[in-house]
PDB file of C-alpha atoms in Angstrom:
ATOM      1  CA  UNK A  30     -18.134  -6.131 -41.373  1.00  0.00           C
ATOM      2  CA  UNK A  31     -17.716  -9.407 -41.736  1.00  0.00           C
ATOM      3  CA  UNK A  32     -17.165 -11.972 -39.200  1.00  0.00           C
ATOM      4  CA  UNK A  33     -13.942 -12.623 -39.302  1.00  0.00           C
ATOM      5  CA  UNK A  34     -13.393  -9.589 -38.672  1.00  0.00           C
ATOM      6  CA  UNK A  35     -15.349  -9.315 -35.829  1.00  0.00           C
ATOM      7  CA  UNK A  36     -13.478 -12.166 -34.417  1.00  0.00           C
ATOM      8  CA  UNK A  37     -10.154 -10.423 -34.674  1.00  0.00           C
ATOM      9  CA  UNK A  38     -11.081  -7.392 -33.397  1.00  0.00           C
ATOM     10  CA  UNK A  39     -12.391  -9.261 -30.147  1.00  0.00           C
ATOM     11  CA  UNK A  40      -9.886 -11.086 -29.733  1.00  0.00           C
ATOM     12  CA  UNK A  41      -7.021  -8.174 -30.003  1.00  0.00           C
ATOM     13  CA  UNK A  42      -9.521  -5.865 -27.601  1.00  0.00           C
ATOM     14  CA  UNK A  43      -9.331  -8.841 -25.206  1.00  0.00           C
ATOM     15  CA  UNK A  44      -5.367  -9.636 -25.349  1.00  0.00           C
ATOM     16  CA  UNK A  45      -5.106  -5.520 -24.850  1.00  0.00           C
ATOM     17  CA  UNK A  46      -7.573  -5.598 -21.652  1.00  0.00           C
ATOM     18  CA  UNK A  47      -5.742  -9.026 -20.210  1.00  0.00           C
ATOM     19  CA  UNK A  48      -2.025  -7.626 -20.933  1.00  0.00           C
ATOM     20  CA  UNK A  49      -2.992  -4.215 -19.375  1.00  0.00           C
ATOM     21  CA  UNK A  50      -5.146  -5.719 -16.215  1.00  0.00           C
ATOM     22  CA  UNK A  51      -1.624  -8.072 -15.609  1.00  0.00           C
ATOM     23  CA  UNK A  52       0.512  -4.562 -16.080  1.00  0.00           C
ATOM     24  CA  UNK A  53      -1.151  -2.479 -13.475  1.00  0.00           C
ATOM     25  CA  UNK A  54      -1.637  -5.482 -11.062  1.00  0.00           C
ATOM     26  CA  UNK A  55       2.176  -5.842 -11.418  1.00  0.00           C
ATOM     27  CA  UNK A  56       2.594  -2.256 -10.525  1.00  0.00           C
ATOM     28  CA  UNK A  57       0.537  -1.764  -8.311  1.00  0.00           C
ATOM     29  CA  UNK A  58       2.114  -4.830  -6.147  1.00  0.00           C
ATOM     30  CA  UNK A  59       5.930  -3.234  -6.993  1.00  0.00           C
ATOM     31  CA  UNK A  60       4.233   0.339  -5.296  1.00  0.00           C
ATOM     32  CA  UNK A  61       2.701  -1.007  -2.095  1.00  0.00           C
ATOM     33  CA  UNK A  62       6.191  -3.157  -1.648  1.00  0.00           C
ATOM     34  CA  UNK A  63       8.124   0.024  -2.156  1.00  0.00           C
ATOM     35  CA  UNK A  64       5.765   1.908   0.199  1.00  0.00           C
ATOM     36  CA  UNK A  65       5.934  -0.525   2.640  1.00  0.00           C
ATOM     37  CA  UNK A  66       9.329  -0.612   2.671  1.00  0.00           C
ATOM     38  CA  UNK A  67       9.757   3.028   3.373  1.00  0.00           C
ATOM     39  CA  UNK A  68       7.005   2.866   6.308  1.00  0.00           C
ATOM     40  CA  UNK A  69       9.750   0.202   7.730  1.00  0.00           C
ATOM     41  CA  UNK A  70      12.103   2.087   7.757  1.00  0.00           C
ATOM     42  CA  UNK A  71      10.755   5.421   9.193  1.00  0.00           C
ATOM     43  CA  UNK A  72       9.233   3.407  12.214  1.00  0.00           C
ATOM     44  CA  UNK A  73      12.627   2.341  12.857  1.00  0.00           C
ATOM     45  CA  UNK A  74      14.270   5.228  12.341  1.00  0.00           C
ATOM     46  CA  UNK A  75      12.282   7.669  13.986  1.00  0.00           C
ATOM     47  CA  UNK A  76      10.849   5.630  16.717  1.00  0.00           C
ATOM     48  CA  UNK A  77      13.199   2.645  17.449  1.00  0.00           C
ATOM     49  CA  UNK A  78      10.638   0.075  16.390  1.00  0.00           C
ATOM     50  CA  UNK A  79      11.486  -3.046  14.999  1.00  0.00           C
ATOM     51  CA  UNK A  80       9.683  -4.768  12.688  1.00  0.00           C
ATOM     52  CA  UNK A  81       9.480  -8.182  14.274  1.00  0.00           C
ATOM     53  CA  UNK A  82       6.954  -6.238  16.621  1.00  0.00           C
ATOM     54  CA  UNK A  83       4.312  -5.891  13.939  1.00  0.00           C
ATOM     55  CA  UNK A  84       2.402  -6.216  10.986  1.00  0.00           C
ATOM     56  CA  UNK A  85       1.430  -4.359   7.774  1.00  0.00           C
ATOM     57  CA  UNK A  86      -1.064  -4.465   5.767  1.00  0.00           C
ATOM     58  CA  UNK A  87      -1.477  -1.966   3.135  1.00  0.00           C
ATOM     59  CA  UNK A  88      -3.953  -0.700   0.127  1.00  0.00           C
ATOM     60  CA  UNK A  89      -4.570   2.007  -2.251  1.00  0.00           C
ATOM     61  CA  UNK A  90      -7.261   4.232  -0.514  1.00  0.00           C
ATOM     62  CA  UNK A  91      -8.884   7.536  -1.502  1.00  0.00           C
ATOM     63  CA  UNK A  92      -6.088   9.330   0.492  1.00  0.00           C
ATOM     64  CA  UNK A  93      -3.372   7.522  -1.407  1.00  0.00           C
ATOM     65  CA  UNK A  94      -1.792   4.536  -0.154  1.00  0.00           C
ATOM     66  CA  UNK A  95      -2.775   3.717   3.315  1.00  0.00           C
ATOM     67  CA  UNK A  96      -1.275   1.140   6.049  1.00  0.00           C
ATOM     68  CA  UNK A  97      -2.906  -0.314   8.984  1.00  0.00           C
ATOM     69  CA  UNK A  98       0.212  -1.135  11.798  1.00  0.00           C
ATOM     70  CA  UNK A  99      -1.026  -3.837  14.029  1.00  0.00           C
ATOM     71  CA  UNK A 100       1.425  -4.551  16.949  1.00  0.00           C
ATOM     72  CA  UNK A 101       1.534  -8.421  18.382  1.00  0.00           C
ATOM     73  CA  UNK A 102       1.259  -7.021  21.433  1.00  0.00           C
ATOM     74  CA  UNK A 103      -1.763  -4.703  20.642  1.00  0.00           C
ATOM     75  CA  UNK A 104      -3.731  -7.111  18.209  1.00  0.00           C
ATOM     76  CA  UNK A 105      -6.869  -5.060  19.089  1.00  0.00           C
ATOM     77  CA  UNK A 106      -5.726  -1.859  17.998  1.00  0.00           C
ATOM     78  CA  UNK A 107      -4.946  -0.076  14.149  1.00  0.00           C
ATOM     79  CA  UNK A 108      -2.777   2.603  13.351  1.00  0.00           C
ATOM     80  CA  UNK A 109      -3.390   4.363  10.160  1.00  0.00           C
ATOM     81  CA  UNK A 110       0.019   5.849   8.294  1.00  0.00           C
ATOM     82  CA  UNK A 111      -0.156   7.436   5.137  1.00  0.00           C
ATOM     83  CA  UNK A 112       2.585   7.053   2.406  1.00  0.00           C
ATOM     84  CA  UNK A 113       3.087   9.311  -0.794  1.00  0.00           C
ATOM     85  CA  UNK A 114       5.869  10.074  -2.775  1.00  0.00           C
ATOM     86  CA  UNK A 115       8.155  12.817  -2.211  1.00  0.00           C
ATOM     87  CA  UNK A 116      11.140  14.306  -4.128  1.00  0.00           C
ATOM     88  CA  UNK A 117      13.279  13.474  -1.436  1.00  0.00           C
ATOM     89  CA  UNK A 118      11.747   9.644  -1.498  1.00  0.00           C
ATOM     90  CA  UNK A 119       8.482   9.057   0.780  1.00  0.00           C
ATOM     91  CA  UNK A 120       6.328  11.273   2.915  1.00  0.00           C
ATOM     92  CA  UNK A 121       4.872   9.332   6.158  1.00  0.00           C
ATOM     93  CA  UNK A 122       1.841  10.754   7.888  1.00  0.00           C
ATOM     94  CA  UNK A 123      -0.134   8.984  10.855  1.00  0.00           C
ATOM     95  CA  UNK A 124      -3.389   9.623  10.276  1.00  0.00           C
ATOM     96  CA  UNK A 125      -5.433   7.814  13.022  1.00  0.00           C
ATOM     97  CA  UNK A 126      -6.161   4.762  15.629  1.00  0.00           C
ATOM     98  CA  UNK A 127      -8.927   2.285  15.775  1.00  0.00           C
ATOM     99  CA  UNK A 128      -9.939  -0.407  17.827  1.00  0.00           C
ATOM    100  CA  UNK A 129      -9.940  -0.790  21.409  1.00  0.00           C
ATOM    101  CA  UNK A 130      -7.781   1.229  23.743  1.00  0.00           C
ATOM    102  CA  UNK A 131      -5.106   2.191  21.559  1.00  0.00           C
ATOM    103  CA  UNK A 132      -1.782   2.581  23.224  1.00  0.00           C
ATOM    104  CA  UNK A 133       0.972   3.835  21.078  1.00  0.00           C
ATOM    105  CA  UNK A 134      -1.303   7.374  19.832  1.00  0.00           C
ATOM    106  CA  UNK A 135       0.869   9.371  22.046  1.00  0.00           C
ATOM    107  CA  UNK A 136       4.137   7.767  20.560  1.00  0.00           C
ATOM    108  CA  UNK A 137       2.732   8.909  17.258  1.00  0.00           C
ATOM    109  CA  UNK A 138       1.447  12.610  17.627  1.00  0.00           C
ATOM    110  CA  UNK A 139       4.198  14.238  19.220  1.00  0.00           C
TER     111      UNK A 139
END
C-alpha cells in the first residue's frame, strides 16, 4: 500500500478512537448525573434526608453503578447504595458500610 495511504488510514482510525473515547466519556458523565440524581431523591423521600447533610461520590463498579454517601457529620464512615435502571425509573439498593463505627446501618436495613 502505499504511504499515503497508510497515512489516511491512521489518521481516520485515530479521529474514530478520539470521537468515540469523547462520546462515551460524555455518557458516561450524563449516567452517573442521572443516577445521582435519583439516589437524591430516594434518600429524601424515603428517609427525610436532605442533601445539604452529605456527599456523593459515585463510579461505574462491577455491580453497576455504585455510590459512596459520606455524611458531614460522619466523615469517617461510607455507605454503599447501588443504582440501576428500572422500568419504572431507578432501583436503589444499600449494599454496605465502611469505616469506623458506622451509625446510620440501622436507618438503612430496615
Amino acid at each position: 500500500m502505499p504511504r499515503r495511504n497508510w497515512n489516511s488510514l491512521v489518521r481516520s482510525t485515530l479521529f474514530v478512537t478520539i470521537a468515540l473515547a469523547a462520546f462515551l466519556y460524555v455518557r458516561y458523565d450524563a449516567e452517573i448525573k442521572e443516577r445521582e440524581h435519583a439516589l437524591e431523591s430516594y434518600l429524601a423521600t424515603h428517609y427525610n434526608i436532605p442533601e445539604q447533610t452529605y456527599s456523593l461520590d459515585g463510579a461505574l463498579g462491577l455491580s453497576g453503578y455504585v455510590y459512596d454517601v459520606t455524611f458531614r457529620d460522619e466523615p469517617d464512615a461510607d455507605y454503599s447504595f447501588r443504582v440501576t435502571k428500572a422500568v419504572d425509573g431507578h432501583r436503589i439498593e444499600y449494599k454496605a458500610a465502611a469505616g469506623a463505627s458506622p451509625l446510620r446501618v440501622s436507618t438503612f436495613t430496615q
